[in-house]
Coordinates of C-alpha atoms in Angstrom, one line a residue:
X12 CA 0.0 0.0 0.0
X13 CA 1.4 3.4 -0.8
X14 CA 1.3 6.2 1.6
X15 CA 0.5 9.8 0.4
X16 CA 3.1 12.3 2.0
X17 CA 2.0 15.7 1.6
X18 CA 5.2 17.5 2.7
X19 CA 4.7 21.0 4.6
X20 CA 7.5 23.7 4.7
X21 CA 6.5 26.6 5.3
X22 CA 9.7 28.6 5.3
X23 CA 11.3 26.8 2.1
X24 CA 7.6 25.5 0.4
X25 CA 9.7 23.1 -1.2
X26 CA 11.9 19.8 -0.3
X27 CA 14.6 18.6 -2.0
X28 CA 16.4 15.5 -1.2
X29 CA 19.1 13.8 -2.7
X30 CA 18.2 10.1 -3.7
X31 CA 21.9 8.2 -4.1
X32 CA 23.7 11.0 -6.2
X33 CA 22.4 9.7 -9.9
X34 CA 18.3 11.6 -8.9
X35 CA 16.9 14.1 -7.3
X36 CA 13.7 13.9 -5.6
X37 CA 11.2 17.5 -5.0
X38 CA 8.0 16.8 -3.7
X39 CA 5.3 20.6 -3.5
X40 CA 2.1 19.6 -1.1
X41 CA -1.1 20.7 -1.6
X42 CA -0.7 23.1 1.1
X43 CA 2.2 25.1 -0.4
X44 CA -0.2 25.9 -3.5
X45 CA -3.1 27.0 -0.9
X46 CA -0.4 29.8 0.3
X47 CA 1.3 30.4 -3.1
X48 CA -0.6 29.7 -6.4
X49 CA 2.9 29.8 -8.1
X50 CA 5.5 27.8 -6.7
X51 CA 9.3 27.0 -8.4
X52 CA 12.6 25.7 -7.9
X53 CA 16.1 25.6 -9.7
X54 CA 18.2 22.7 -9.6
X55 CA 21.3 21.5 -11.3
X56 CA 22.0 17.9 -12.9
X57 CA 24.8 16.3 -14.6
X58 CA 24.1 14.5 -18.0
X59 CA 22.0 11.3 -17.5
X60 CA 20.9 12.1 -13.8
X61 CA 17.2 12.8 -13.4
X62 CA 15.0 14.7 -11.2
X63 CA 11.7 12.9 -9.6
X64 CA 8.8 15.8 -8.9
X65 CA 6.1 15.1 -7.0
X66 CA 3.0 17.5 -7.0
X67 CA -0.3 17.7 -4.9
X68 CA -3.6 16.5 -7.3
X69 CA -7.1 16.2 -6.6
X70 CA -8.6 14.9 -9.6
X71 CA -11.9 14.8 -7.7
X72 CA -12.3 18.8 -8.5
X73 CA -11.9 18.2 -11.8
X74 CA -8.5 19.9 -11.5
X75 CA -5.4 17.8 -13.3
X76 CA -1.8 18.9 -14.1
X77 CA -1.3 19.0 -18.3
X78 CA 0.7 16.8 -19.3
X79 CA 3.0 16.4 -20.7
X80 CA 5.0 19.2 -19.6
X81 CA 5.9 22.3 -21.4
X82 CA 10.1 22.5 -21.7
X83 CA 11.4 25.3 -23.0
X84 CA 14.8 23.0 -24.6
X85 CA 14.0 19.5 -24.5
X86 CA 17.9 19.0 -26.1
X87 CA 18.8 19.5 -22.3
X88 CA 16.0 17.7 -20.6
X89 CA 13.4 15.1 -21.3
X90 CA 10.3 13.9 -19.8
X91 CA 10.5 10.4 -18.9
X92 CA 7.7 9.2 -17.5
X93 CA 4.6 10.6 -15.4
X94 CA 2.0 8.8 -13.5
X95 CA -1.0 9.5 -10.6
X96 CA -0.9 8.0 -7.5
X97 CA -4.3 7.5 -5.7
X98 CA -4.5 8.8 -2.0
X99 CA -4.4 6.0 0.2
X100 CA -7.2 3.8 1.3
X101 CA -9.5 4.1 4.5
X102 CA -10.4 0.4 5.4
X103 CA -11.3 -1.1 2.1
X104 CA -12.4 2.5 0.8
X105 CA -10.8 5.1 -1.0
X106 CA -11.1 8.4 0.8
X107 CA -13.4 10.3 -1.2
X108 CA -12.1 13.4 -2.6
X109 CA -8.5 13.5 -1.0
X110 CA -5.7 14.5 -3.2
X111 CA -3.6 11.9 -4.4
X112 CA 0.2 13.1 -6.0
X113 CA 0.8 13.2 -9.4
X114 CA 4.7 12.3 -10.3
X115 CA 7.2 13.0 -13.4
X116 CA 10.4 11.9 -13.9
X117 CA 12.5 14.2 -15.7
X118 CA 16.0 13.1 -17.3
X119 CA 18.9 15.3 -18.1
X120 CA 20.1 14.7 -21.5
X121 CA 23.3 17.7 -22.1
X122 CA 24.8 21.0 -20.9
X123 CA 22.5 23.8 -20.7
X124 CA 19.5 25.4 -18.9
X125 CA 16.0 24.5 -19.5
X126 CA 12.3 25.4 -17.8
X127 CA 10.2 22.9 -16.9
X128 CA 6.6 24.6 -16.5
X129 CA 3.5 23.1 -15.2
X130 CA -0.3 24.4 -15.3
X131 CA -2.8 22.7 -13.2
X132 CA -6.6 23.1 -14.6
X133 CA -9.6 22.2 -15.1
X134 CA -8.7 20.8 -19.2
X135 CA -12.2 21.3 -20.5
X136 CA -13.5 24.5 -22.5
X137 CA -14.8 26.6 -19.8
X138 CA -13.1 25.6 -16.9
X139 CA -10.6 27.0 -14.7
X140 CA -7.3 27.4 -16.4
X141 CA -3.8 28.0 -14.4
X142 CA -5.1 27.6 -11.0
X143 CA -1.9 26.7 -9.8
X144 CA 1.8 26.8 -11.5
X145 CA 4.7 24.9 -10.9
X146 CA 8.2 25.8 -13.1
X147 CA 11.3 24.1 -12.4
X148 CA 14.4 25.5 -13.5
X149 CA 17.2 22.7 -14.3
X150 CA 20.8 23.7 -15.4
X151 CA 22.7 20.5 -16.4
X152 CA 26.3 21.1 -16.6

């Protein structure tokens, strides 16, 4: 059973960890978006490394990150992979609108700077666009 960990900084909104030297990991909760719509970070990567990001979604509301993402030179980083992880059960129940996480992997592929940028909206015509914004800025060197 997976857990949901909804990480709360409120000085730093942000967490990075290091996850054995060859990834990053940098999980934003849904409570970092409540205080600040637009949240980012800047890392740096060597060639072939990656960066994990893991983002607060409730697609309950009808709210979903677009994917894939928007990068602004995919000759310095790719998109690997993303997936949505389902908050945890209650019993033998899901819990009814809780947010589950929604998770990219990103890869570096050569020297340079890049923006990763992420909208979260509702995707249909008429609904909410850009509620919240998440950019990460990745300089591979």
């Amino acid at each position: 059973m997976r857990k949901l960990q909804i990480v709360t900084l409120a000085s730093t909104m942000l967490l990075i960890a290091s996850c054995g030297g060859a990834s990053q990991r940098i999980e934003v909760g849904c409570d970092q978006f409540t205080i600040d719509a637009s949240q980012s970070a800047a890392i740096e990567l060597r060639p072939g490394e990656q960066v994990e990001l893991t983002l607060c979604s409730n697609p309950t509301t009808g709210f979903q990150w677009l994917d894939p993402a928007e990068i602004s030179d995919p000759a310095v980083i790719e998109q690997v992979s993303m997936n949505f992880i389902e908050p945890p059960l209650k019993g033998e129940s899901k819990l009814v609108g809780a947010p589950g996480i929604q998770n990219w992997t990103f890869k570096a592929l050569a020297a340079g700077s890049a923006q990763v940028s992420l909208s979260y909206s509702q995707p249909w015509e008429g609904g909410e666009q850009d509620a919240w914004h998440y950019t990460l800025t990745v300089t591979v060197r």
